[in-house]
Every structure is written in C-alpha cells, then in structure tokens.
Amino acid sequence: MRITRPGLVVPVGIDRAGDGRGPSKAEAAGRDWRRTSRGLYVPSHVDPSLPEQRIVEAAAVLPGRGGVTGWASLRWQGALWFDGAAPDGVELLPVDLVTGYADIRNQPGIVVSQERLNPREVVVVDGLPVTSAVRALSFVMRYARSVREAVVWMDMTAHFDLVSIEEAWCYVEEHPGWTGVPQMREALALADENCWSPWESRTRLVWRLDAGLPSPLCNRPIFDRSGRHVGTPDLLDPWAGVVVEYDGAPHLVGEQRKIDVLREEAYRRVGLEYLTVLSEHLRDRHGTAARMRDVRRRARWSPAAGRAWTLEPPPWWVM
C-alpha cells in the first residue's frame, strides 16, 4: 500500500534482506518498534489510538484482493462520526476486512469476513483498498448489535452524504439472502437522513420505539411570525409543539450552556414546550419515554393558524 494521507505509517515486516525497510529481528523485540499484527511492525511512537492509523495497520494484512469494510471503510471515506469506538465510548470495535475467500485469519483488533465479494465493490481511496460505501454500510447494519445501532449507522452515513436511504434499500433488494438482511430492513424503515449526530438518532428512537410517538422532524429550522430564526432543534413534534434537544458534555458548562439556556427561552416564548435529554437519560429508556409522553401532554397543541412559530422559511433563508 502507498497511503497518501500524511501522518500515517504503513506496517513493515522484519528486515531480512538488509535493505533497511524494517526492523531487524532484535530491533523488533525492543522498545522502538510495536507489533501491529503477525509479522508486521511500526515505530513505537506511532499513535495506535488514531482511527485512521488503526485502519492502515489492519489493512496491511490484506492479501492481493479484498478491502477494508464496515465502520473503517465509512470512516476512511469521510464519515467522521465513526471513530471505531462502541456506543459506550470505551470498547474499541475491530477493523473488518473482507477477502471473499479464506486465506487470512482473525487477529486481535482485526476480523476477516469471507462473504462473497464482487471486485467492483472494492475501490482504492488515498492508497487504501476499501469496499464501496453502500457495501460497507450494509455490512455494519447487518451485523450491528441491535436494530437501533443499525439505524444509527444508516443515519450517520446519510449525514455525510455517502449513502442515501434509497440506495441502501436498493442494495438490500439486490442481496436478499445475506446474513442480517432482516435487521437491515427493519432499521431502514426507522432511519432518517437529517439526523446530525449518533445521540440525536438514539434520542429519536426512544421517542419512536419506547414512547410510541409519531416520527418527529429532525433539525428543521423554526421561525417566528416576523421571520426571525428561533432555532433548529434536534427533534420537533410539529403537531403538539414540542422541542427535544440532546445535550452532550460540551453543552453542560461554559458559554455553550449559556447559549442553550437562551435557546430554550426563545422556544418557550413562541409557545413550544421543551425537553432536554442527556446521555444518562438514554440509559433509562423507560423513564425517558415517560418524560417524553408527559411533555407532549403538557404541550399547547395549537392549530397552525394560531401559532407564534412556523416552519415556513422567510425569503432570506438559505438552506
């Protein structure tokens, strides 16, 4: 591989030819080199926590055909929310490789898939062979740990304009017998292309699946009747008039907290009810669903003509 992205280091084998391209056997056993996989090494100063470096190190074991797939392929192609960590932010997901046949084995941090592979689904991006975005998305959705997480994969891939929901449906219909297709179908029926973060997607799914409420609008700008922009909430129930915002750690302190408080006041001034969801709330889906139903019951349910807010953008607004 000839990776063209700066700062990344491709693993090398033991230097048996004396050409200086890798460590000697003695050097490889020392502190100056780190083993990335069987027989391959990088200098020990190379940071293994960088997702792109993890991807390059895993790809180094690929045979003559195949490519990186799953989250790593999507990350490499621009889906920056996919950092290789599980939802808890601690566990690291393995880098998935697909070869189409059994000629390499799993290793720590690397999982090999032997699903059939059309060579046309492998593309070289900045020197790295990866499966097409829709193939990679199909893989992570089909093998996701839950339908909800499969929805998050779809939402975020669409957010980075790599694959649309329509394109994902077409891929499913072309591969109906593949492992995990029923889960992917179920997730696609719940997906939304306008979510902007994984936690927004998870909040929306609590609203839909646990609270049993109608699909909210995601990231739709709201205006007052004079045309001023009130805000663009994570979720909006346009029937009841409820705004739901997911606030991660950066929202809880400092200047961002001040902005959030003023934003809540702006929504309430135009008659919208408001609910804040934190990461801790999502660990208690039952309790959060109850809060969502309660806030919907408290809402004004004003008819469109009597509202102080509107979804109709003024002429100056540019999407």
PDB file of C-alpha atoms in Angstrom:
ATOM      1  CA  MET A   1       0.000   0.000   0.000  1.00  0.00           C
ATOM      2  CA  ARG A   2       1.079   3.564  -0.708  1.00  0.00           C
ATOM      3  CA  ILE A   3      -1.037   5.630   1.660  1.00  0.00           C
ATOM      4  CA  THR A   4      -1.168   9.242   0.527  1.00  0.00           C
ATOM      5  CA  ARG A   5      -2.578  10.752   3.724  1.00  0.00           C
ATOM      6  CA  PRO A   6       0.103  12.469   5.805  1.00  0.00           C
ATOM      7  CA  GLY A   7       0.980  11.253   9.281  1.00  0.00           C
ATOM      8  CA  LEU A   8       0.021   7.612   8.778  1.00  0.00           C
ATOM      9  CA  VAL A   9       2.547   4.794   8.862  1.00  0.00           C
ATOM     10  CA  VAL A  10       2.194   1.515   6.945  1.00  0.00           C
ATOM     11  CA  PRO A  11       3.479  -1.510   8.906  1.00  0.00           C
ATOM     12  CA  VAL A  12       6.525  -3.329   7.620  1.00  0.00           C
ATOM     13  CA  GLY A  13       7.979  -6.770   8.149  1.00  0.00           C
ATOM     14  CA  ILE A  14      11.294  -7.879   9.622  1.00  0.00           C
ATOM     15  CA  ASP A  15      14.222  -6.676   7.530  1.00  0.00           C
ATOM     16  CA  ARG A  16      15.693  -9.941   6.321  1.00  0.00           C
ATOM     17  CA  ALA A  17      17.259  -8.530   3.155  1.00  0.00           C
ATOM     18  CA  GLY A  18      19.267  -5.837   4.881  1.00  0.00           C
ATOM     19  CA  ASP A  19      17.657  -3.030   2.900  1.00  0.00           C
ATOM     20  CA  GLY A  20      16.632  -1.040   5.969  1.00  0.00           C
ATOM     21  CA  ARG A  21      12.914  -1.088   5.199  1.00  0.00           C
ATOM     22  CA  GLY A  22      12.011  -2.663   8.505  1.00  0.00           C
ATOM     23  CA  PRO A  23      13.426  -3.567  11.896  1.00  0.00           C
ATOM     24  CA  SER A  24      15.884  -6.358  12.412  1.00  0.00           C
ATOM     25  CA  LYS A  25      14.663  -9.265  14.479  1.00  0.00           C
ATOM     26  CA  ALA A  26      16.437  -7.867  17.523  1.00  0.00           C
ATOM     27  CA  GLU A  27      15.062  -4.367  16.940  1.00  0.00           C
ATOM     28  CA  ALA A  28      11.529  -5.688  16.572  1.00  0.00           C
ATOM     29  CA  ALA A  29      11.815  -7.216  20.032  1.00  0.00           C
ATOM     30  CA  GLY A  30      12.927  -3.897  21.546  1.00  0.00           C
ATOM     31  CA  ARG A  31      11.150  -0.759  22.678  1.00  0.00           C
ATOM     32  CA  ASP A  32      11.488   1.193  19.449  1.00  0.00           C
ATOM     33  CA  TRP A  33       9.030  -0.933  17.468  1.00  0.00           C
ATOM     34  CA  ARG A  34       5.423  -2.004  18.042  1.00  0.00           C
ATOM     35  CA  ARG A  35       3.891  -5.125  16.524  1.00  0.00           C
ATOM     36  CA  THR A  36       0.620  -4.366  14.730  1.00  0.00           C
ATOM     37  CA  SER A  37      -0.205  -7.892  13.548  1.00  0.00           C
ATOM     38  CA  ARG A  38       1.613 -11.140  12.906  1.00  0.00           C
ATOM     39  CA  GLY A  39       4.997 -10.278  11.383  1.00  0.00           C
ATOM     40  CA  LEU A  40       4.317  -6.554  10.895  1.00  0.00           C
ATOM     41  CA  TYR A  41       5.629  -3.567  12.855  1.00  0.00           C
ATOM     42  CA  VAL A  42       5.569   0.220  13.107  1.00  0.00           C
ATOM     43  CA  PRO A  43       7.834   2.501  15.137  1.00  0.00           C
ATOM     44  CA  SER A  44       6.661   2.616  18.738  1.00  0.00           C
ATOM     45  CA  HIS A  45       5.993   6.375  18.611  1.00  0.00           C
ATOM     46  CA  VAL A  46       3.166   5.835  16.091  1.00  0.00           C
ATOM     47  CA  ASP A  47      -0.143   6.502  17.859  1.00  0.00           C
ATOM     48  CA  PRO A  48      -2.382   3.393  17.688  1.00  0.00           C
ATOM     49  CA  SER A  49      -5.409   5.272  19.034  1.00  0.00           C
ATOM     50  CA  LEU A  50      -5.874   7.298  15.855  1.00  0.00           C
ATOM     51  CA  PRO A  51      -8.711   5.595  13.931  1.00  0.00           C
ATOM     52  CA  GLU A  52      -7.024   6.073  10.558  1.00  0.00           C
ATOM     53  CA  GLN A  53      -3.809   4.530  11.846  1.00  0.00           C
ATOM     54  CA  ARG A  54      -5.733   1.528  13.184  1.00  0.00           C
ATOM     55  CA  ILE A  55      -7.304   1.132   9.756  1.00  0.00           C
ATOM     56  CA  VAL A  56      -3.971   1.250   7.937  1.00  0.00           C
ATOM     57  CA  GLU A  57      -2.448  -1.269  10.332  1.00  0.00           C
ATOM     58  CA  ALA A  58      -5.323  -3.697   9.798  1.00  0.00           C
ATOM     59  CA  ALA A  59      -5.312  -3.252   6.014  1.00  0.00           C
ATOM     60  CA  ALA A  60      -1.638  -4.243   5.909  1.00  0.00           C
ATOM     61  CA  VAL A  61      -2.625  -7.912   6.356  1.00  0.00           C
ATOM     62  CA  LEU A  62      -4.892  -7.958   3.288  1.00  0.00           C
ATOM     63  CA  PRO A  63      -3.940 -10.429   0.560  1.00  0.00           C
ATOM     64  CA  GLY A  64      -3.894  -9.481  -3.089  1.00  0.00           C
ATOM     65  CA  ARG A  65      -7.649  -8.908  -3.178  1.00  0.00           C
ATOM     66  CA  GLY A  66     -10.249  -7.643  -0.743  1.00  0.00           C
ATOM     67  CA  GLY A  67     -10.584  -4.455   1.223  1.00  0.00           C
ATOM     68  CA  VAL A  68     -11.427  -2.724   4.447  1.00  0.00           C
ATOM     69  CA  THR A  69     -15.171  -2.712   5.120  1.00  0.00           C
ATOM     70  CA  GLY A  70     -17.632  -1.770   7.870  1.00  0.00           C
ATOM     71  CA  TRP A  71     -17.098   1.295  10.047  1.00  0.00           C
ATOM     72  CA  ALA A  72     -13.472   1.619   8.948  1.00  0.00           C
ATOM     73  CA  SER A  73     -14.364   1.915   5.267  1.00  0.00           C
ATOM     74  CA  LEU A  74     -17.004   4.538   6.051  1.00  0.00           C
ATOM     75  CA  ARG A  75     -14.589   6.472   8.255  1.00  0.00           C
ATOM     76  CA  TRP A  76     -11.917   6.409   5.563  1.00  0.00           C
ATOM     77  CA  GLN A  77     -14.445   7.745   3.066  1.00  0.00           C
ATOM     78  CA  GLY A  78     -15.450  10.671   5.242  1.00  0.00           C
ATOM     79  CA  ALA A  79     -17.989   9.549   7.871  1.00  0.00           C
ATOM     80  CA  LEU A  80     -16.098  11.131  10.746  1.00  0.00           C
ATOM     81  CA  TRP A  81     -18.607  10.171  13.441  1.00  0.00           C
ATOM     82  CA  PHE A  82     -17.339   6.600  13.074  1.00  0.00           C
ATOM     83  CA  ASP A  83     -14.250   6.579  15.271  1.00  0.00           C
ATOM     84  CA  GLY A  84     -14.075   2.829  15.856  1.00  0.00           C
ATOM     85  CA  ALA A  85     -15.486   3.009  19.386  1.00  0.00           C
ATOM     86  CA  ALA A  86     -18.605   1.241  20.643  1.00  0.00           C
ATOM     87  CA  PRO A  87     -21.522   3.381  21.927  1.00  0.00           C
ATOM     88  CA  ASP A  88     -20.027   3.324  25.440  1.00  0.00           C
ATOM     89  CA  GLY A  89     -17.034   5.230  24.070  1.00  0.00           C
ATOM     90  CA  VAL A  90     -14.614   2.789  25.687  1.00  0.00           C
ATOM     91  CA  GLU A  91     -14.703  -0.518  23.828  1.00  0.00           C
ATOM     92  CA  LEU A  92     -12.868  -0.476  20.509  1.00  0.00           C
ATOM     93  CA  LEU A  93     -14.566  -2.139  17.562  1.00  0.00           C
ATOM     94  CA  PRO A  94     -12.379  -4.367  15.400  1.00  0.00           C
ATOM     95  CA  VAL A  95     -11.460  -3.309  11.886  1.00  0.00           C
ATOM     96  CA  ASP A  96     -13.388  -5.506   9.454  1.00  0.00           C
ATOM     97  CA  LEU A  97     -11.728  -6.863   6.330  1.00  0.00           C
ATOM     98  CA  VAL A  98     -13.463  -8.732   3.529  1.00  0.00           C
ATOM     99  CA  THR A  99     -11.499 -11.036   1.259  1.00  0.00           C
ATOM    100  CA  GLY A 100     -14.129 -13.166  -0.441  1.00  0.00           C
ATOM    101  CA  TYR A 101     -12.272 -16.348   0.457  1.00  0.00           C
ATOM    102  CA  ALA A 102     -10.469 -17.858   3.468  1.00  0.00           C
ATOM    103  CA  ASP A 103      -6.791 -17.053   3.244  1.00  0.00           C
ATOM    104  CA  ILE A 104      -6.143 -14.912   6.333  1.00  0.00           C
ATOM    105  CA  ARG A 105      -7.323 -15.321   9.900  1.00  0.00           C
ATOM    106  CA  ASN A 106      -8.720 -13.043  12.549  1.00  0.00           C
ATOM    107  CA  GLN A 107      -6.169 -11.294  14.736  1.00  0.00           C
ATOM    108  CA  PRO A 108      -6.529  -9.023  17.757  1.00  0.00           C
ATOM    109  CA  GLY A 109      -8.388  -5.960  16.531  1.00  0.00           C
ATOM    110  CA  ILE A 110      -8.981  -7.435  13.059  1.00  0.00           C
ATOM    111  CA  VAL A 111     -11.961  -9.519  11.916  1.00  0.00           C
ATOM    112  CA  VAL A 112     -11.989 -11.159   8.493  1.00  0.00           C
ATOM    113  CA  SER A 113     -15.215 -11.713   6.549  1.00  0.00           C
ATOM    114  CA  GLN A 114     -15.410 -14.358   3.855  1.00  0.00           C
ATOM    115  CA  GLU A 115     -18.680 -13.153   2.361  1.00  0.00           C
ATOM    116  CA  ARG A 116     -18.689 -13.249  -1.417  1.00  0.00           C
ATOM    117  CA  LEU A 117     -17.113 -10.127  -2.855  1.00  0.00           C
ATOM    118  CA  ASN A 118     -17.603  -8.535  -6.228  1.00  0.00           C
ATOM    119  CA  PRO A 119     -14.217  -6.996  -7.160  1.00  0.00           C
ATOM    120  CA  ARG A 120     -16.069  -3.962  -8.496  1.00  0.00           C
ATOM    121  CA  GLU A 121     -17.144  -3.199  -4.915  1.00  0.00           C
ATOM    122  CA  VAL A 122     -13.545  -2.513  -3.893  1.00  0.00           C
ATOM    123  CA  VAL A 123     -12.150   0.950  -4.565  1.00  0.00           C
ATOM    124  CA  VAL A 124      -8.790   2.493  -3.710  1.00  0.00           C
ATOM    125  CA  VAL A 125      -9.115   5.730  -1.738  1.00  0.00           C
ATOM    126  CA  ASP A 126      -5.901   7.573  -0.894  1.00  0.00           C
ATOM    127  CA  GLY A 127      -3.950   4.377  -1.413  1.00  0.00           C
ATOM    128  CA  LEU A 128      -6.182   2.141   0.746  1.00  0.00           C
ATOM    129  CA  PRO A 129      -8.459  -0.580  -0.695  1.00  0.00           C
ATOM    130  CA  VAL A 130     -11.926  -0.189   0.811  1.00  0.00           C
ATOM    131  CA  THR A 131     -15.340  -1.545  -0.056  1.00  0.00           C
ATOM    132  CA  SER A 132     -17.837   0.868  -1.554  1.00  0.00           C
ATOM    133  CA  ALA A 133     -19.773   2.946   0.963  1.00  0.00           C
ATOM    134  CA  VAL A 134     -23.037   1.077   0.389  1.00  0.00           C
ATOM    135  CA  ARG A 135     -21.323  -2.300   0.785  1.00  0.00           C
ATOM    136  CA  ALA A 136     -19.628  -1.118   3.996  1.00  0.00           C
ATOM    137  CA  LEU A 137     -22.908   0.282   5.317  1.00  0.00           C
ATOM    138  CA  SER A 138     -24.690  -2.970   4.541  1.00  0.00           C
ATOM    139  CA  PHE A 139     -22.039  -4.856   6.494  1.00  0.00           C
ATOM    140  CA  VAL A 140     -22.287  -2.758   9.663  1.00  0.00           C
ATOM    141  CA  MET A 141     -26.091  -2.648   9.589  1.00  0.00           C
ATOM    142  CA  ARG A 142     -26.470  -6.379   9.067  1.00  0.00           C
ATOM    143  CA  TYR A 143     -24.002  -7.262  11.819  1.00  0.00           C
ATOM    144  CA  ALA A 144     -24.907  -4.439  14.235  1.00  0.00           C
ATOM    145  CA  ARG A 145     -25.615  -5.492  17.814  1.00  0.00           C
ATOM    146  CA  SER A 146     -29.166  -4.156  17.634  1.00  0.00           C
ATOM    147  CA  VAL A 147     -31.659  -2.658  15.243  1.00  0.00           C
ATOM    148  CA  ARG A 148     -31.202   0.689  16.976  1.00  0.00           C
ATOM    149  CA  GLU A 149     -27.481   0.735  16.328  1.00  0.00           C
ATOM    150  CA  ALA A 150     -28.114  -0.276  12.725  1.00  0.00           C
ATOM    151  CA  VAL A 151     -30.336   2.799  12.436  1.00  0.00           C
ATOM    152  CA  VAL A 152     -27.516   4.976  13.791  1.00  0.00           C
ATOM    153  CA  TRP A 153     -25.137   3.594  11.129  1.00  0.00           C
ATOM    154  CA  MET A 154     -27.632   4.495   8.409  1.00  0.00           C
ATOM    155  CA  ASP A 155     -28.429   7.935   9.800  1.00  0.00           C
ATOM    156  CA  MET A 156     -24.806   8.947  10.123  1.00  0.00           C
ATOM    157  CA  THR A 157     -23.747   7.553   6.753  1.00  0.00           C
ATOM    158  CA  ALA A 158     -26.519   9.609   5.167  1.00  0.00           C
ATOM    159  CA  HIS A 159     -25.474  12.645   7.216  1.00  0.00           C
ATOM    160  CA  PHE A 160     -22.083  12.566   5.498  1.00  0.00           C
ATOM    161  CA  ASP A 161     -23.747  12.108   2.092  1.00  0.00           C
ATOM    162  CA  LEU A 162     -22.129   8.726   1.472  1.00  0.00           C
ATOM    163  CA  VAL A 163     -25.273   6.609   1.046  1.00  0.00           C
ATOM    164  CA  SER A 164     -28.938   7.584   0.895  1.00  0.00           C
ATOM    165  CA  ILE A 165     -31.719   5.506   2.429  1.00  0.00           C
ATOM    166  CA  GLU A 166     -32.983   4.808  -1.084  1.00  0.00           C
ATOM    167  CA  GLU A 167     -29.571   3.490  -2.157  1.00  0.00           C
ATOM    168  CA  ALA A 168     -29.424   1.270   0.922  1.00  0.00           C
ATOM    169  CA  TRP A 169     -32.865  -0.159   0.139  1.00  0.00           C
ATOM    170  CA  CYS A 170     -31.756  -0.947  -3.413  1.00  0.00           C
ATOM    171  CA  TYR A 171     -28.702  -2.792  -2.082  1.00  0.00           C
ATOM    172  CA  VAL A 172     -30.894  -4.834   0.259  1.00  0.00           C
ATOM    173  CA  GLU A 173     -33.181  -5.836  -2.582  1.00  0.00           C
ATOM    174  CA  GLU A 174     -30.165  -6.938  -4.634  1.00  0.00           C
ATOM    175  CA  HIS A 175     -28.862  -9.147  -1.785  1.00  0.00           C
ATOM    176  CA  PRO A 176     -31.990 -10.558  -0.102  1.00  0.00           C
ATOM    177  CA  GLY A 177     -30.376 -13.757   1.192  1.00  0.00           C
ATOM    178  CA  TRP A 178     -27.403 -12.255   3.005  1.00  0.00           C
ATOM    179  CA  THR A 179     -26.927 -12.675   6.732  1.00  0.00           C
ATOM    180  CA  GLY A 180     -28.602  -9.897   8.705  1.00  0.00           C
ATOM    181  CA  VAL A 181     -30.793  -8.537   5.906  1.00  0.00           C
ATOM    182  CA  PRO A 182     -33.993  -8.692   8.038  1.00  0.00           C
ATOM    183  CA  GLN A 183     -32.328  -6.460  10.637  1.00  0.00           C
ATOM    184  CA  MET A 184     -31.162  -4.060   7.954  1.00  0.00           C
ATOM    185  CA  ARG A 185     -34.681  -3.825   6.520  1.00  0.00           C
ATOM    186  CA  GLU A 186     -36.130  -3.103   9.961  1.00  0.00           C
ATOM    187  CA  ALA A 187     -33.520  -0.416  10.568  1.00  0.00           C
ATOM    188  CA  LEU A 188     -34.034   1.260   7.193  1.00  0.00           C
ATOM    189  CA  ALA A 189     -37.727   1.650   7.985  1.00  0.00           C
ATOM    190  CA  LEU A 190     -36.718   3.687  11.049  1.00  0.00           C
ATOM    191  CA  ALA A 191     -33.883   5.706   9.511  1.00  0.00           C
ATOM    192  CA  ASP A 192     -33.801   9.465   8.954  1.00  0.00           C
ATOM    193  CA  GLU A 193     -31.372  11.295   6.674  1.00  0.00           C
ATOM    194  CA  ASN A 194     -31.455  14.549   8.633  1.00  0.00           C
ATOM    195  CA  CYS A 195     -30.025  13.470  11.990  1.00  0.00           C
ATOM    196  CA  TRP A 196     -26.759  15.209  12.777  1.00  0.00           C
ATOM    197  CA  SER A 197     -25.232  13.017  15.491  1.00  0.00           C
ATOM    198  CA  PRO A 198     -25.464   9.429  16.771  1.00  0.00           C
ATOM    199  CA  TRP A 199     -27.019  10.598  20.031  1.00  0.00           C
ATOM    200  CA  GLU A 200     -29.710  12.509  18.188  1.00  0.00           C
ATOM    201  CA  SER A 201     -30.553   9.270  16.407  1.00  0.00           C
ATOM    202  CA  ARG A 202     -30.694   7.335  19.680  1.00  0.00           C
ATOM    203  CA  THR A 203     -32.915  10.017  21.245  1.00  0.00           C
ATOM    204  CA  ARG A 204     -35.248   9.877  18.251  1.00  0.00           C
ATOM    205  CA  LEU A 205     -35.510   6.096  18.579  1.00  0.00           C
ATOM    206  CA  VAL A 206     -36.543   6.376  22.230  1.00  0.00           C
ATOM    207  CA  TRP A 207     -39.264   8.790  21.095  1.00  0.00           C
ATOM    208  CA  ARG A 208     -40.411   6.404  18.363  1.00  0.00           C
ATOM    209  CA  LEU A 209     -39.935   2.947  19.857  1.00  0.00           C
ATOM    210  CA  ASP A 210     -40.125   3.381  23.628  1.00  0.00           C
ATOM    211  CA  ALA A 211     -42.514   6.307  23.915  1.00  0.00           C
ATOM    212  CA  GLY A 212     -44.539   5.097  20.908  1.00  0.00           C
ATOM    213  CA  LEU A 213     -44.902   8.606  19.483  1.00  0.00           C
ATOM    214  CA  PRO A 214     -45.143   9.739  15.842  1.00  0.00           C
ATOM    215  CA  SER A 215     -41.929  10.361  13.929  1.00  0.00           C
ATOM    216  CA  PRO A 216     -40.521  13.788  14.818  1.00  0.00           C
ATOM    217  CA  LEU A 217     -38.877  16.175  12.393  1.00  0.00           C
ATOM    218  CA  CYS A 218     -35.095  16.300  12.685  1.00  0.00           C
ATOM    219  CA  ASN A 219     -33.125  19.546  12.520  1.00  0.00           C
ATOM    220  CA  ARG A 220     -35.887  21.608  10.941  1.00  0.00           C
ATOM    221  CA  PRO A 221     -35.412  25.373  11.398  1.00  0.00           C
ATOM    222  CA  ILE A 222     -38.181  27.171  13.277  1.00  0.00           C
ATOM    223  CA  PHE A 223     -39.106  30.844  12.746  1.00  0.00           C
ATOM    224  CA  ASP A 224     -41.353  33.317  14.489  1.00  0.00           C
ATOM    225  CA  ARG A 225     -44.086  35.109  12.574  1.00  0.00           C
ATOM    226  CA  SER A 226     -41.824  38.050  11.787  1.00  0.00           C
ATOM    227  CA  GLY A 227     -39.347  35.738  10.049  1.00  0.00           C
ATOM    228  CA  ARG A 228     -36.693  35.580  12.758  1.00  0.00           C
ATOM    229  CA  HIS A 229     -34.921  32.261  13.200  1.00  0.00           C
ATOM    230  CA  VAL A 230     -35.858  30.850  16.606  1.00  0.00           C
ATOM    231  CA  GLY A 231     -33.683  27.734  16.426  1.00  0.00           C
ATOM    232  CA  THR A 232     -33.060  24.397  14.745  1.00  0.00           C
ATOM    233  CA  PRO A 233     -33.863  21.707  17.309  1.00  0.00           C
ATOM    234  CA  ASP A 234     -32.652  18.136  17.245  1.00  0.00           C
ATOM    235  CA  LEU A 235     -36.245  16.892  17.253  1.00  0.00           C
ATOM    236  CA  LEU A 236     -39.546  18.673  16.722  1.00  0.00           C
ATOM    237  CA  ASP A 237     -43.042  17.298  17.230  1.00  0.00           C
ATOM    238  CA  PRO A 238     -44.914  19.671  14.885  1.00  0.00           C
ATOM    239  CA  TRP A 239     -48.369  18.518  15.996  1.00  0.00           C
ATOM    240  CA  ALA A 240     -48.060  19.054  19.742  1.00  0.00           C
ATOM    241  CA  GLY A 241     -45.403  21.759  19.535  1.00  0.00           C
ATOM    242  CA  VAL A 242     -42.577  20.005  21.414  1.00  0.00           C
ATOM    243  CA  VAL A 243     -38.846  20.549  21.006  1.00  0.00           C
ATOM    244  CA  VAL A 244     -36.408  17.855  22.191  1.00  0.00           C
ATOM    245  CA  GLU A 245     -32.696  18.600  22.450  1.00  0.00           C
ATOM    246  CA  TYR A 246     -29.935  16.116  23.225  1.00  0.00           C
ATOM    247  CA  ASP A 247     -27.229  17.828  25.258  1.00  0.00           C
ATOM    248  CA  GLY A 248     -23.855  16.101  25.399  1.00  0.00           C
ATOM    249  CA  ALA A 249     -20.995  17.024  27.717  1.00  0.00           C
ATOM    250  CA  PRO A 250     -19.972  20.232  25.832  1.00  0.00           C
ATOM    251  CA  HIS A 251     -23.481  21.617  26.427  1.00  0.00           C
ATOM    252  CA  LEU A 252     -23.339  21.374  30.212  1.00  0.00           C
ATOM    253  CA  VAL A 253     -20.763  24.049  31.063  1.00  0.00           C
ATOM    254  CA  GLY A 254     -19.409  27.421  29.993  1.00  0.00           C
ATOM    255  CA  GLU A 255     -20.518  29.525  27.051  1.00  0.00           C
ATOM    256  CA  GLN A 256     -22.402  26.675  25.386  1.00  0.00           C
ATOM    257  CA  ARG A 257     -24.599  26.261  28.463  1.00  0.00           C
ATOM    258  CA  LYS A 258     -25.439  29.960  28.333  1.00  0.00           C
ATOM    259  CA  ILE A 259     -26.389  29.632  24.664  1.00  0.00           C
ATOM    260  CA  ASP A 260     -28.572  26.594  25.412  1.00  0.00           C
ATOM    261  CA  VAL A 261     -30.486  28.403  28.186  1.00  0.00           C
ATOM    262  CA  LEU A 262     -31.189  31.349  25.891  1.00  0.00           C
ATOM    263  CA  ARG A 263     -32.270  28.945  23.160  1.00  0.00           C
ATOM    264  CA  GLU A 264     -34.756  27.250  25.480  1.00  0.00           C
ATOM    265  CA  GLU A 265     -36.214  30.631  26.438  1.00  0.00           C
ATOM    266  CA  ALA A 266     -36.604  31.507  22.747  1.00  0.00           C
ATOM    267  CA  TYR A 267     -38.551  28.331  22.064  1.00  0.00           C
ATOM    268  CA  ARG A 268     -40.822  28.879  25.050  1.00  0.00           C
ATOM    269  CA  ARG A 269     -41.536  32.476  24.013  1.00  0.00           C
ATOM    270  CA  VAL A 270     -43.179  31.231  20.827  1.00  0.00           C
ATOM    271  CA  GLY A 271     -45.198  28.608  22.674  1.00  0.00           C
ATOM    272  CA  LEU A 272     -43.104  25.471  22.195  1.00  0.00           C
ATOM    273  CA  GLU A 273     -42.716  23.002  25.033  1.00  0.00           C
ATOM    274  CA  TYR A 274     -39.103  21.930  25.661  1.00  0.00           C
ATOM    275  CA  LEU A 275     -37.356  18.743  26.807  1.00  0.00           C
ATOM    276  CA  THR A 276     -33.631  18.204  27.404  1.00  0.00           C
ATOM    277  CA  VAL A 277     -32.191  14.684  27.122  1.00  0.00           C
ATOM    278  CA  LEU A 278     -28.753  13.785  28.483  1.00  0.00           C
ATOM    279  CA  SER A 279     -26.671  10.668  27.886  1.00  0.00           C
ATOM    280  CA  GLU A 280     -27.606   9.424  31.357  1.00  0.00           C
ATOM    281  CA  HIS A 281     -31.281   9.629  30.414  1.00  0.00           C
ATOM    282  CA  LEU A 282     -30.769   7.338  27.438  1.00  0.00           C
ATOM    283  CA  ARG A 283     -29.533   4.604  29.769  1.00  0.00           C
ATOM    284  CA  ASP A 284     -33.047   4.644  31.239  1.00  0.00           C
ATOM    285  CA  ARG A 285     -35.145   4.411  28.108  1.00  0.00           C
ATOM    286  CA  HIS A 286     -38.336   3.596  30.031  1.00  0.00           C
ATOM    287  CA  GLY A 287     -38.005   6.676  32.226  1.00  0.00           C
ATOM    288  CA  THR A 288     -37.067   8.915  29.306  1.00  0.00           C
ATOM    289  CA  ALA A 289     -40.022   7.652  27.289  1.00  0.00           C
ATOM    290  CA  ALA A 290     -42.313   8.573  30.180  1.00  0.00           C
ATOM    291  CA  ARG A 291     -40.817  12.093  30.237  1.00  0.00           C
ATOM    292  CA  MET A 292     -41.428  12.388  26.502  1.00  0.00           C
ATOM    293  CA  ARG A 293     -45.069  11.405  26.821  1.00  0.00           C
ATOM    294  CA  ASP A 294     -45.509  13.815  29.740  1.00  0.00           C
ATOM    295  CA  VAL A 295     -44.034  16.774  27.867  1.00  0.00           C
ATOM    296  CA  ARG A 296     -46.274  16.009  24.914  1.00  0.00           C
ATOM    297  CA  ARG A 297     -49.336  16.053  27.181  1.00  0.00           C
ATOM    298  CA  ARG A 298     -48.247  19.445  28.579  1.00  0.00           C
ATOM    299  CA  ALA A 299     -47.788  20.954  25.124  1.00  0.00           C
ATOM    300  CA  ARG A 300     -50.205  23.512  23.718  1.00  0.00           C
ATOM    301  CA  TRP A 301     -51.352  21.589  20.616  1.00  0.00           C
ATOM    302  CA  SER A 302     -52.122  24.929  18.983  1.00  0.00           C
ATOM    303  CA  PRO A 303     -53.631  24.897  15.489  1.00  0.00           C
ATOM    304  CA  ALA A 304     -51.227  26.064  12.801  1.00  0.00           C
ATOM    305  CA  ALA A 305     -53.042  29.350  12.247  1.00  0.00           C
ATOM    306  CA  GLY A 306     -52.787  30.274  15.927  1.00  0.00           C
ATOM    307  CA  ARG A 307     -49.111  29.511  16.482  1.00  0.00           C
ATOM    308  CA  ALA A 308     -46.435  32.111  17.120  1.00  0.00           C
ATOM    309  CA  TRP A 309     -43.965  29.867  15.277  1.00  0.00           C
ATOM    310  CA  THR A 310     -43.773  28.414  11.800  1.00  0.00           C
ATOM    311  CA  LEU A 311     -41.691  26.033   9.706  1.00  0.00           C
ATOM    312  CA  GLU A 312     -42.135  28.227   6.640  1.00  0.00           C
ATOM    313  CA  PRO A 313     -38.764  29.887   5.990  1.00  0.00           C
ATOM    314  CA  PRO A 314     -38.639  33.588   5.138  1.00  0.00           C
ATOM    315  CA  PRO A 315     -37.390  34.627   1.691  1.00  0.00           C
ATOM    316  CA  TRP A 316     -33.888  35.404   3.011  1.00  0.00           C
ATOM    317  CA  TRP A 317     -33.354  31.938   4.468  1.00  0.00           C
ATOM    318  CA  VAL A 318     -30.882  29.729   2.599  1.00  0.00           C
ATOM    319  CA  MET A 319     -30.839  26.016   3.420  1.00  0.00           C
TER     320      MET A 319
END
